[in-house]
Amino acid sequence: TLQELKVPFARTETGTFFQEQPRIGNQYLEDAFLQRYLKTHLPSQVLEKVSLDLERFGARVTAEIDSLGRECELNPPALLHYDAWGRRVDHIVTCPAWKRMKEIAAEEGLIAEAYERKYSIWSRVQQVSKLYLYAPSAGLFTCPLAMTDGAAKVIESLGISGPLAKAFGHLTSRDPKKFWTSGQWMTERKGGSDVASGTESVAREQPDGTYCLYGFKWFTSATDSDMTLTLARIMDAQGRVEQGSKGLSLFFLEVRDKEGKLNGIEVQRLKQKLGTRQVPTAELLLDGSKAHRISAEGRGVASIANMLTITRIHNVISAVAGMRRVINLAREYASKRVVFGKLIKDHPLHMQTMARLEVETRGAFLMLMEIARLLGLEETKMASEQDLHLLRLLTPVAKLYTGKQAIAVISEGLECFGGQGYMEDTGLPVALRDAQVLTIWEGTTNILSLDVLRSLAKSQGQVLAAFCSGVQGKLELASSISELESSVQLLQDALHRLGQFTQRVGSKGAVAMELAARDFAYTLARIYTGALLLEHAAQPDASSTDTYAAQRWCKQDLCPIDSEEKAGCYDDKAVSMDTYLVYEG
Ligand code: UCC
Ligand code: FAD
């Protein structure tokens, strides 16, 4: 019979070949570039402790956190409006894995570490390294953590006192029973970018000095959080409010009261999202939510800016970590999958494809670490004026640039698995769905490009000067190394053209600069990243791959603003022609 002959395709037999799946190992031990970065920068005593912790945590990510993250993806949150007896409860039901993620975040001190400052100026680099290992396995618990970190930062900057002292204690706790997460409710139906005109929520002062908030928050992520920061306009006794940015104040509120009842909040519905499905994102009606005003009246936007900075940095962490993870999985797969008679890794064109992804990821990683380093300096009061200017400038630059890189790299990364990269049950496609949001929330690419201009406009040239001298400083070592000389030259040339552009554009007016905003931000990203790669390649411990990566980065168009200007993209007539082109017909 067929069975006796062991014919492979019979009855339930589906053949004899099954592809071995790609697996992740300890992501710290598998990341030579991260290890080299830490070795180069951290003082030896700090390095010893940090690398031991990262190795331990890397093992926990693989053994425990990764499968919890997958469970969060497979069991998305649901909204229960009514209990069995018809009472309106608006309960957001999350899965056990999501709750466990919260406990792990506290146990690991994923927020606490940044505020304990055990490693002084290096505390942020340490925290960011840990979050970088964690993010792609975290089932998007990184989202509430980002906002929690942002809220803690706002509170620290405003002063840890009054009701905020209790909140700060919870946000930075290592005790899972005490640990709180925070939301960030800024977006309303009329505007998520244009918060100044979009915010309709109002605040009525109460006799005890607290406020009751009324309004509709259109996007609120991680709505199962314990507290939030939000914006509203104070309404006077005659029912008048001040419009625009100057009318907005910042409020803190606890989401539930001591009995666990919602604080004047109705959860209208949960959003149906392309990705980030692990996280509940809700539309909320605020109907008399009891809140504390925590900024001066009318200083809402300026006071929440610290939260924006921190959450944007977390966005960069997720972008870079997502790129690293897909590459690590793809290179594992390439050493297991045989096609056309050899492993995929032995096909030069496939290696070229992956090498390009690797260069992007290394560059983005160094940008992330540079920002973490600058933030660490700022938070320990060790930052120079130049460091502070760079932190302000590079945060939106890195957020907008790495968000785009992540989508491109992860998309190409999925292709490295062929058809399997498109199959939901491999757990791979979620990376792309989740990456797509990185360029939208926390400010779209255009809004962040305009924020780059805002940071320059406020400083009378000092921010740009800090950028140029920051780049020059990083090139010093590299310029004395012959293999890096021509790359340094390319970078110097791009920096020179950027300088010429900024002089020319002054005479062209505001519209030209607005049209140039995105290319300008890209130019800053490419030049600064190039300088970081060259600085890294010039270190005594650098490997030949560091030199190669820096050389490759510098061969791309480092100054897109120059080429686009030559193409007439910022001319007056471009405004009408762009519109005509888009709307013709
Ligand atoms: O999307 C959200 C949460 C998603 C879930 C969490 C993800 C976590 C990360 C991922 C990990 C997985 S929350 C919503 C986020 N929304 C935004 O990002 C808003 C986007 N729009 C903007 O950023 C706009 O540029 C606005 C709203 C900031 C513009 O507001 P205004 O009022 O028109 O701006 P002004 O008038 O220029 O600025 C008001 C003040 C000024 O200070 P003063 O008054 O002292 O001159 C500005 O300098 O705010 C200051 N300011 C800033 N300061 C404005 N932006 C900044 C900034 N980025 N840094 C410092
Ligand atoms: P719009 O502002 O309407 O933008 C539409 C388009 O216009 C964009 O391409 C934008 O770049 C462009 N545009 C706008 N202004 C300009 C300009 N001046 N120049 C050039 N181009 C411009 N918000 C919260 O407050 N809290 C949350 O927890 C939260 N969670 C979210 C979760 C998810 C999954 C998503 C997708 C969004 C979330 N948001 C949250 C909202 C998010 O921050 C906003 O969607 C985002 O800031 C964009 O605002 P908008 O949707 O109003 O778009």
XYZ file of C-alpha atoms and ligand atoms in Angstrom:
698
model
C 0.000 0.000 0.000
C 0.975 3.638 -0.249
C 1.461 3.799 3.533
C 3.860 0.890 3.504
C 5.914 2.640 0.814
C 5.986 5.865 2.977
C 4.854 8.091 0.140
C 5.068 11.616 1.554
C 1.763 13.059 0.312
C -0.920 10.770 1.625
C -3.941 11.389 3.822
C -2.892 13.822 6.573
C 0.781 13.757 5.589
C 1.606 17.117 3.971
C 5.100 16.448 2.817
C 8.387 16.008 4.632
C 9.897 19.493 4.459
C 9.004 22.108 7.048
C 10.944 25.344 7.211
C 12.526 26.014 10.583
C 11.147 29.231 11.990
C 13.332 32.230 12.862
C 13.890 32.630 16.599
C 15.233 35.445 18.692
C 18.037 34.872 21.136
C 19.185 37.202 23.908
C 18.868 40.520 22.118
C 21.606 42.123 24.181
C 24.131 39.396 23.443
C 23.136 39.426 19.757
C 23.655 43.172 19.436
C 27.360 43.799 18.948
C 26.702 47.399 17.964
C 24.847 48.237 21.178
C 27.558 46.563 23.230
C 30.260 48.500 21.418
C 28.403 51.786 21.918
C 28.115 51.199 25.656
C 31.738 50.118 25.914
C 32.869 53.279 24.161
C 30.806 55.697 26.215
C 30.106 54.370 29.695
C 32.657 54.649 32.499
C 33.934 51.140 33.298
C 32.126 50.737 36.633
C 28.818 51.817 35.111
C 29.409 49.592 32.086
C 29.937 46.531 34.252
C 26.640 46.978 36.096
C 24.647 48.079 33.073
C 25.806 45.241 30.840
C 25.084 42.635 33.520
C 21.569 44.017 33.902
C 20.998 44.176 30.145
C 22.184 40.592 29.708
C 19.820 39.436 32.447
C 16.969 41.508 31.057
C 17.704 40.339 27.496
C 17.151 36.765 28.696
C 13.870 37.765 30.380
C 12.657 39.401 27.176
C 13.109 36.129 25.278
C 11.920 33.794 28.004
C 8.916 35.711 29.302
C 8.118 39.113 27.829
C 8.042 38.154 24.144
C 5.211 35.637 24.563
C 3.243 38.061 26.768
C 3.566 40.661 24.008
C 2.214 38.188 21.491
C -0.715 37.428 23.806
C -1.523 41.148 23.959
C -1.678 41.177 20.161
C -3.921 38.126 20.037
C -6.265 39.327 22.811
C -6.970 42.971 22.090
C -8.863 45.080 24.601
C -12.646 45.320 24.532
C -15.102 47.832 25.899
C -17.914 46.697 28.175
C -20.471 49.484 28.386
C -22.944 47.892 30.812
C -22.753 45.343 33.588
C -25.090 42.385 33.757
C -27.673 44.502 35.628
C -27.723 47.282 33.126
C -25.534 49.773 34.953
C -23.259 51.843 32.727
C -19.713 50.834 33.661
C -17.583 51.628 30.576
C -15.086 49.025 31.593
C -12.084 48.547 29.313
C -11.288 44.850 29.515
C -7.634 44.028 28.958
C -6.014 40.608 28.846
C -3.970 39.123 31.717
C -0.758 39.524 29.688
C -1.317 43.301 29.438
C -1.746 43.477 33.211
C 1.372 41.379 33.709
C 3.266 43.813 31.481
C 2.437 46.582 33.926
C 3.832 44.556 36.828
C 6.996 43.723 34.913
C 7.495 47.377 33.980
C 7.427 48.278 37.676
C 9.642 45.363 38.751
C 12.216 46.267 36.122
C 12.056 49.958 37.007
C 11.524 50.838 33.359
C 10.382 54.331 34.377
C 11.877 54.504 37.878
C 15.432 54.120 36.550
C 15.246 57.443 34.738
C 14.266 59.324 37.905
C 16.409 57.477 40.458
C 19.475 58.557 38.419
C 21.590 55.761 39.859
C 24.032 56.125 36.974
C 24.063 59.922 37.046
C 24.395 61.331 33.519
C 24.221 57.810 32.071
C 20.868 56.922 33.632
C 18.921 57.757 30.478
C 21.320 55.810 28.247
C 20.799 52.844 30.560
C 17.000 53.191 30.592
C 16.826 53.698 26.840
C 19.044 50.642 26.198
C 16.705 48.544 28.288
C 13.589 49.880 26.566
C 15.287 49.236 23.228
C 15.633 45.539 24.060
C 12.093 45.488 25.421
C 10.045 47.439 22.848
C 9.574 44.910 20.011
C 8.490 42.236 22.508
C 6.354 44.467 24.711
C 2.997 44.166 22.945
C 2.918 47.973 22.771
C 3.060 48.383 26.542
C 5.738 50.871 25.497
C 2.864 53.235 24.692
C 1.609 53.713 28.272
C 5.205 53.687 29.478
C 6.119 56.540 27.141
C 3.284 58.683 28.459
C 4.075 57.680 32.049
C 7.648 58.828 31.561
C 6.373 62.038 29.948
C 4.011 62.748 32.835
C 6.755 62.151 35.402
C 8.981 64.560 33.488
C 6.287 67.259 33.422
C 5.676 66.862 37.151
C 9.381 66.978 37.930
C 9.750 70.146 35.887
C 6.707 71.833 37.453
C 7.650 70.849 41.020
C 6.770 67.664 42.888
C 4.242 69.014 45.343
C 0.544 68.921 46.265
C -1.504 66.280 44.421
C 1.364 65.835 42.002
C 3.658 64.462 44.716
C 1.425 61.430 45.157
C 1.180 60.942 41.389
C 4.954 61.221 40.917
C 5.496 58.597 43.618
C 3.196 56.193 41.794
C 4.574 56.884 38.307
C 8.151 56.219 39.391
C 7.416 53.307 41.728
C 9.080 49.900 41.442
C 6.274 48.304 43.385
C 3.779 46.644 40.993
C 0.984 47.319 43.473
C 1.732 51.052 43.540
C 2.852 51.642 39.972
C 0.638 53.955 37.873
C 0.582 54.645 34.175
C -0.510 57.929 32.647
C -2.417 58.998 29.561
C -1.898 62.126 27.447
C -5.205 63.531 26.234
C -4.530 66.310 23.764
C -6.365 65.476 20.567
C -9.944 66.571 19.960
C -12.125 66.181 16.880
C -11.146 69.533 15.404
C -7.447 69.068 15.673
C -4.631 66.833 16.835
C -1.873 68.874 15.189
C -3.552 72.222 15.633
C -4.200 71.846 19.339
C -4.483 75.617 19.763
C -7.638 75.904 17.647
C -8.776 72.314 18.046
C -9.317 72.232 21.803
C -12.948 72.791 22.756
C -12.772 71.301 26.258
C -13.497 73.736 29.051
C -12.642 73.822 32.755
C -14.872 75.327 35.431
C -13.225 76.290 38.664
C -14.789 74.866 41.842
C -14.958 76.577 45.244
C -12.160 74.299 46.557
C -9.803 75.434 43.795
C -10.103 72.231 41.754
C -11.753 72.211 38.324
C -14.450 70.238 36.521
C -13.641 69.429 32.904
C -16.173 69.173 30.077
C -15.201 68.124 26.576
C -14.609 65.347 24.093
C -11.200 63.727 23.686
C -11.032 62.098 20.289
C -7.949 59.887 20.732
C -6.858 58.669 24.150
C -4.419 55.779 24.131
C -3.900 53.335 26.979
C -7.171 54.567 28.413
C -6.887 51.954 31.162
C -4.278 54.260 32.731
C -4.565 55.493 36.307
C -4.172 59.203 35.556
C -3.711 61.619 32.712
C -2.511 65.053 31.722
C -4.893 66.997 29.509
C -5.628 70.455 28.122
C -8.712 72.652 28.524
C -9.796 76.304 28.461
C -10.778 77.914 31.717
C -14.326 79.255 31.530
C -15.078 82.348 33.561
C -18.299 83.034 35.484
C -19.858 84.546 32.349
C -19.066 81.429 30.328
C -16.275 83.077 28.330
C -13.071 81.349 27.277
C -9.927 82.616 25.616
C -9.364 81.103 22.166
C -6.009 80.016 20.726
C -2.926 78.690 22.430
C -3.007 81.354 25.152
C -6.387 80.037 26.351
C -5.083 76.539 27.116
C -4.116 75.346 30.577
C -2.742 71.985 31.675
C -4.706 69.714 34.012
C -3.999 66.537 35.934
C -6.738 64.094 36.794
C -7.109 60.618 38.201
C -9.168 58.432 35.888
C -11.066 56.650 38.678
C -12.062 57.551 42.206
C -11.321 55.551 45.355
C -14.259 53.191 44.682
C -12.959 52.555 41.186
C -15.706 54.587 39.487
C -14.798 56.660 36.431
C -14.153 60.317 37.236
C -16.922 61.977 35.219
C -15.767 60.105 32.130
C -17.798 58.186 29.549
C -15.920 55.886 27.223
C -17.771 56.362 23.935
C -16.030 53.635 21.978
C -12.692 52.032 21.250
C -10.959 52.963 18.014
C -10.688 50.373 15.242
C -7.044 50.676 14.323
C -4.691 49.442 11.588
C -2.141 48.507 14.231
C -1.372 49.167 17.914
C -4.368 46.915 18.553
C -2.869 45.740 21.828
C -3.462 49.211 23.277
C -6.948 50.467 24.027
C -7.448 53.815 22.282
C -10.746 55.398 23.202
C -12.973 58.362 22.527
C -13.911 59.970 25.813
C -16.604 62.324 26.928
C -15.502 64.397 29.911
C -18.599 65.365 31.825
C -17.464 67.103 34.986
C -14.188 65.221 35.510
C -12.544 66.488 38.667
C -9.085 67.842 37.848
C -6.224 69.944 39.182
C -4.756 72.768 37.153
C -0.996 72.248 37.128
C 0.234 74.981 34.813
C -0.171 78.717 35.006
C -3.337 79.812 33.215
C -2.734 79.901 29.467
C 0.574 77.999 29.674
C -0.884 74.615 28.817
C 1.000 73.928 25.584
C 4.346 75.152 26.872
C 3.878 73.060 30.037
C 3.031 69.843 28.227
C 6.017 70.318 25.903
C 8.208 68.280 28.268
C 5.818 65.383 27.844
C 6.020 65.753 24.062
C 9.809 65.634 24.239
C 9.837 62.421 26.261
C 7.122 60.614 24.295
C 8.822 61.609 21.033
C 12.050 60.099 22.319
C 10.139 56.916 23.199
C 8.819 56.964 19.644
C 12.425 56.932 18.443
C 13.173 53.988 20.742
C 10.300 51.998 19.236
C 11.322 52.924 15.692
C 14.959 51.898 16.116
C 14.155 48.804 18.163
C 11.608 47.685 15.553
C 14.237 47.976 12.813
C 16.802 46.078 14.857
C 14.391 43.262 15.653
C 13.291 42.655 12.068
C 16.930 42.583 10.955
C 17.901 40.158 13.705
C 15.048 37.856 12.765
C 15.797 38.187 9.046
C 19.466 37.381 9.463
C 18.563 34.330 11.534
C 16.148 33.251 8.825
C 18.721 33.860 6.098
C 21.012 31.358 7.763
C 18.291 28.687 7.799
C 16.409 29.051 4.538
C 17.844 27.399 1.434
C 16.836 28.606 -2.049
C 18.436 28.016 -5.436
C 20.746 25.496 -3.805
C 22.184 27.657 -1.041
C 21.274 29.562 2.089
C 19.697 32.954 1.439
C 22.583 34.525 3.279
C 24.910 33.249 0.565
C 23.084 35.165 -2.148
C 25.012 38.442 -2.514
C 21.977 40.453 -3.563
C 20.115 39.416 -0.429
C 23.084 40.410 1.715
C 23.270 43.756 -0.039
C 19.584 44.298 0.723
C 20.142 43.502 4.372
C 23.330 45.540 4.595
C 21.371 48.600 3.491
C 18.887 47.998 6.283
C 21.744 47.552 8.721
C 23.307 50.911 7.792
C 19.968 52.684 8.318
C 19.490 50.982 11.647
C 22.979 51.697 12.943
C 22.605 55.355 12.033
C 19.207 55.590 13.714
C 20.536 53.788 16.773
C 23.361 56.291 17.218
C 20.892 59.173 16.880
C 18.742 57.599 19.605
C 21.693 57.179 21.927
C 22.885 60.717 21.278
C 19.515 62.047 22.385
C 19.498 59.781 25.450
C 22.973 61.050 26.319
C 21.896 64.692 25.957
C 18.757 64.091 28.022
C 20.870 62.478 30.738
C 23.089 65.561 30.807
C 20.085 67.881 30.982
C 18.501 65.955 33.838
C 21.630 65.995 35.947
C 22.262 69.678 35.243
C 25.502 68.821 33.443
C 24.398 70.020 30.010
C 26.082 72.947 28.282
C 24.061 75.514 26.318
C 25.058 73.652 23.169
C 23.795 70.334 24.587
C 20.434 71.901 25.452
C 20.045 73.415 21.998
C 20.925 70.088 20.408
C 18.438 68.193 22.563
C 15.662 70.587 21.568
C 16.542 70.377 17.874
C 17.363 66.699 17.516
C 14.249 65.410 19.293
C 11.788 66.330 16.502
C 14.437 65.602 13.841
C 14.977 62.079 15.165
C 11.273 61.430 15.726
C 10.282 62.334 12.198
C 13.255 60.694 10.496
C 13.373 57.385 12.370
C 9.590 57.006 12.057
C 9.922 57.020 8.274
C 13.019 54.809 8.397
C 11.196 52.270 10.556
C 8.326 51.887 8.094
C 10.744 51.432 5.173
C 13.155 49.110 6.979
C 10.454 46.950 8.531
C 8.618 46.701 5.225
C 11.786 45.564 3.439
C 12.546 43.370 6.445
C 9.256 41.487 6.033
C 10.121 40.846 2.404
C 13.232 39.039 3.626
C 10.910 36.246 4.792
C 9.185 36.013 1.437
C 5.497 35.063 1.712
C 5.887 34.124 5.354
C 6.592 37.776 6.138
C 2.995 38.507 5.127
C 1.415 35.757 7.248
C -0.270 36.918 10.451
C 0.343 33.694 12.370
C 4.124 34.100 12.047
C 3.819 37.165 14.281
C 5.825 39.172 11.738
C 3.276 41.529 10.074
C 2.339 43.184 13.358
C 5.707 44.950 13.285
C 4.742 46.813 10.118
C 1.215 47.633 11.254
C 2.583 49.019 14.488
C 5.341 50.984 12.730
C 2.872 52.907 10.575
C 1.696 54.926 13.560
C 5.186 56.147 14.429
C 4.944 58.976 11.908
C 1.442 60.011 12.979
C 1.001 60.111 16.742
C 3.101 62.482 18.811
C 3.153 64.836 15.841
C 3.093 64.009 12.116
C 6.173 64.395 9.934
C 5.118 67.838 8.710
C 4.187 69.083 12.169
C 7.550 67.981 13.499
C 9.325 69.573 10.544
C 7.614 72.825 11.503
C 8.624 72.220 15.119
C 12.238 72.043 13.923
C 11.759 75.530 12.462
C 10.117 76.678 15.710
C 13.160 75.567 17.667
C 15.444 77.520 15.322
C 13.262 80.621 15.270
C 13.282 80.932 19.041
C 17.057 80.989 19.389
C 18.410 83.740 17.100
C 20.767 81.381 15.329
C 22.105 79.655 18.423
C 20.427 76.319 17.746
C 21.800 76.126 14.231
C 25.237 77.176 15.471
C 25.040 74.393 18.088
C 24.178 71.940 15.330
C 27.149 72.973 13.181
C 29.663 72.919 15.990
C 28.182 69.645 17.262
C 28.813 68.086 13.856
C 32.311 69.569 13.573
C 33.193 68.253 17.020
C 32.176 64.749 16.037
C 34.302 64.878 12.880
C 37.519 65.804 14.650
C 38.756 62.278 15.349
C 37.523 60.885 12.038
C 39.276 63.504 9.936
C 42.676 62.155 10.959
C 41.866 58.604 9.807
C 42.663 58.032 6.153
C 39.868 55.511 5.468
C 37.324 58.025 6.732
C 38.788 61.123 5.089
C 36.631 61.172 1.965
C 33.449 60.570 3.992
C 34.370 63.448 6.299
C 34.823 65.575 3.197
C 31.367 64.653 1.879
C 29.866 65.570 5.206
C 31.743 68.869 5.454
C 30.533 69.701 1.989
C 26.900 68.964 2.937
C 27.262 71.092 6.065
C 28.638 73.919 3.961
C 25.706 73.693 1.521
C 23.267 73.665 4.421
C 24.882 76.855 5.745
C 24.613 78.497 2.322
C 20.978 77.490 2.056
C 20.040 79.006 5.418
C 21.623 82.289 4.343
C 19.825 82.312 1.002
C 16.442 81.292 2.336
C 16.335 84.241 4.720
C 15.811 86.506 1.724
C 13.167 84.213 0.212
C 10.640 84.591 3.040
C 8.475 82.440 5.251
C 6.689 80.465 2.531
C 9.961 79.200 1.089
C 11.089 78.071 4.513
C 7.768 76.350 5.156
C 8.065 74.520 1.826
C 11.600 73.555 2.736
C 10.757 72.413 6.279
C 10.633 68.670 5.652
C 13.740 68.549 3.446
C 15.496 70.774 5.942
C 14.733 68.342 8.776
C 15.865 65.408 6.609
C 19.095 67.241 5.843
C 19.758 67.779 9.539
C 19.025 64.100 10.211
C 21.334 62.832 7.475
C 24.210 65.151 8.353
C 24.055 64.577 12.102
C 23.661 60.816 11.719
C 26.614 60.786 9.337
C 28.703 62.636 11.909
C 27.687 60.139 14.604
C 28.611 57.172 12.398
C 31.987 58.749 11.621
C 32.638 59.525 15.266
C 31.775 55.946 16.151
C 33.984 54.547 13.382
C 36.908 56.629 14.640
C 36.921 55.066 18.120
C 39.815 52.778 19.054
C 37.428 49.837 19.566
C 35.674 50.318 16.235
C 35.377 47.394 13.857
C 35.830 47.472 10.090
C 32.034 47.316 9.766
C 31.795 50.669 11.568
C 34.038 52.225 8.911
C 32.046 50.576 6.137
C 28.689 51.718 7.592
C 29.906 55.311 7.933
C 31.269 55.328 4.377
C 28.020 53.978 2.995
C 25.887 56.482 4.896
C 27.926 59.394 3.617
C 27.541 58.338 -0.022
C 23.813 59.106 -0.073
C 22.391 62.599 -0.680
C 23.283 64.232 2.626
C 21.802 67.580 1.727
C 18.410 67.000 0.039
C 17.517 70.609 0.717
C 20.134 71.692 -1.795
C 18.984 69.398 -4.607
C 15.306 70.168 -4.002
C 15.981 73.909 -4.027
C 17.792 73.552 -7.353
C 14.708 71.729 -8.651
C 12.622 74.808 -7.788
C 10.619 73.105 -5.053
C 10.646 76.151 -2.766
C 9.910 78.819 -5.371
C 6.749 80.934 -5.006
C 5.194 79.329 -8.050
C 5.659 75.860 -6.513
C 2.820 76.645 -4.122
C 0.221 76.993 -6.871
C 1.769 74.312 -9.094
C 1.782 71.734 -6.281
C -1.902 72.395 -5.676
C -2.694 72.277 -9.374
C -0.747 69.019 -9.746
C -2.628 67.387 -6.890
C -6.100 68.643 -7.819
C -5.981 68.640 -11.618
C -9.195 67.184 -12.947
O -0.386 61.217 20.050
C -0.387 61.183 21.236
C -0.204 59.962 22.078
C 0.025 58.706 21.335
C 0.284 57.555 22.248
C 1.627 57.589 22.923
C 2.746 57.223 22.030
C 4.039 57.177 22.736
C 5.263 57.000 21.906
C 5.456 55.712 21.261
C 6.024 54.581 21.854
C 5.514 53.319 21.310
S -0.593 62.498 22.190
C -0.868 63.799 21.139
C 0.378 64.299 20.592
N 0.122 65.560 19.977
C 1.048 66.249 19.398
O 2.161 65.850 19.280
C 0.618 67.616 18.905
C 1.183 67.928 17.565
N 1.167 69.346 17.398
C 2.232 70.117 17.801
O 3.225 69.581 18.257
C 2.092 71.574 17.584
O 3.346 72.034 17.151
C 1.718 72.297 18.887
C 0.388 71.765 19.422
C 2.735 72.175 19.976
C 1.549 73.784 18.472
O 0.905 74.480 19.462
P 0.809 76.081 19.401
O 0.151 76.511 20.645
O 0.266 76.537 18.120
O 2.343 76.436 19.423
P 3.135 77.713 19.837
O 2.232 78.876 20.109
O 4.201 77.877 18.818
O 3.823 77.256 21.176
C 3.303 77.452 22.472
C 4.476 77.320 23.444
C 5.709 78.099 23.020
O 6.385 78.504 24.207
P 6.412 80.037 24.675
O 4.961 80.421 24.850
O 7.179 79.999 25.947
O 7.072 80.806 23.581
C 6.530 77.067 22.298
O 7.891 77.369 22.239
O 4.902 75.934 23.518
C 6.286 75.856 23.167
N 6.511 74.607 22.413
C 7.508 73.773 22.662
N 8.491 73.799 23.562
C 5.751 74.152 21.401
N 6.265 72.960 20.998
C 7.350 72.715 21.754
C 8.294 71.657 21.814
N 8.236 70.611 21.007
N 9.277 71.732 22.736
C 9.367 72.782 23.567
P -4.493 66.569 11.219
O -3.896 67.600 12.068
O -5.844 66.796 10.686
O -3.485 66.277 10.029
C -3.871 65.779 8.730
C -2.701 65.957 7.778
O -2.420 67.326 7.612
C -1.398 65.310 8.264
O -0.746 64.693 7.219
C -0.571 66.498 8.746
O 0.819 66.279 8.643
C -1.042 67.591 7.802
N -0.895 68.912 8.396
C -1.524 69.416 9.472
N -1.110 70.666 9.723
C -0.183 70.968 8.799
C 0.598 72.113 8.513
N 0.531 73.197 9.270
N 1.460 72.066 7.479
C 1.560 70.964 6.725
N 0.845 69.846 6.936
C -0.028 69.850 7.960
N -3.763 61.886 20.665
C -3.793 62.164 21.980
O -3.894 63.308 22.357
N -3.662 61.180 22.887
C -3.504 59.899 22.532
O -3.353 59.048 23.391
C -3.501 59.569 21.152
N -3.385 58.294 20.734
C -3.402 58.014 19.403
C -3.320 56.691 18.980
C -3.348 56.382 17.642
C -3.276 54.959 17.221
C -3.425 57.413 16.683
C -3.432 57.090 15.230
C -3.502 58.731 17.095
C -3.500 59.035 18.454
N -3.598 60.341 18.905
C -3.621 60.629 20.239
C -3.844 61.417 17.962
C -2.617 61.889 17.236
O -1.733 62.549 18.064
C -3.115 62.771 16.102
O -3.864 61.966 15.223
C -1.998 63.449 15.361
O -1.334 64.371 16.184
C -2.495 64.147 14.073
O -3.596 64.954 14.326
P -4.919 64.841 13.435
O -5.346 63.424 13.464
O -5.881 65.845 13.912
O -4.449 65.150 11.970
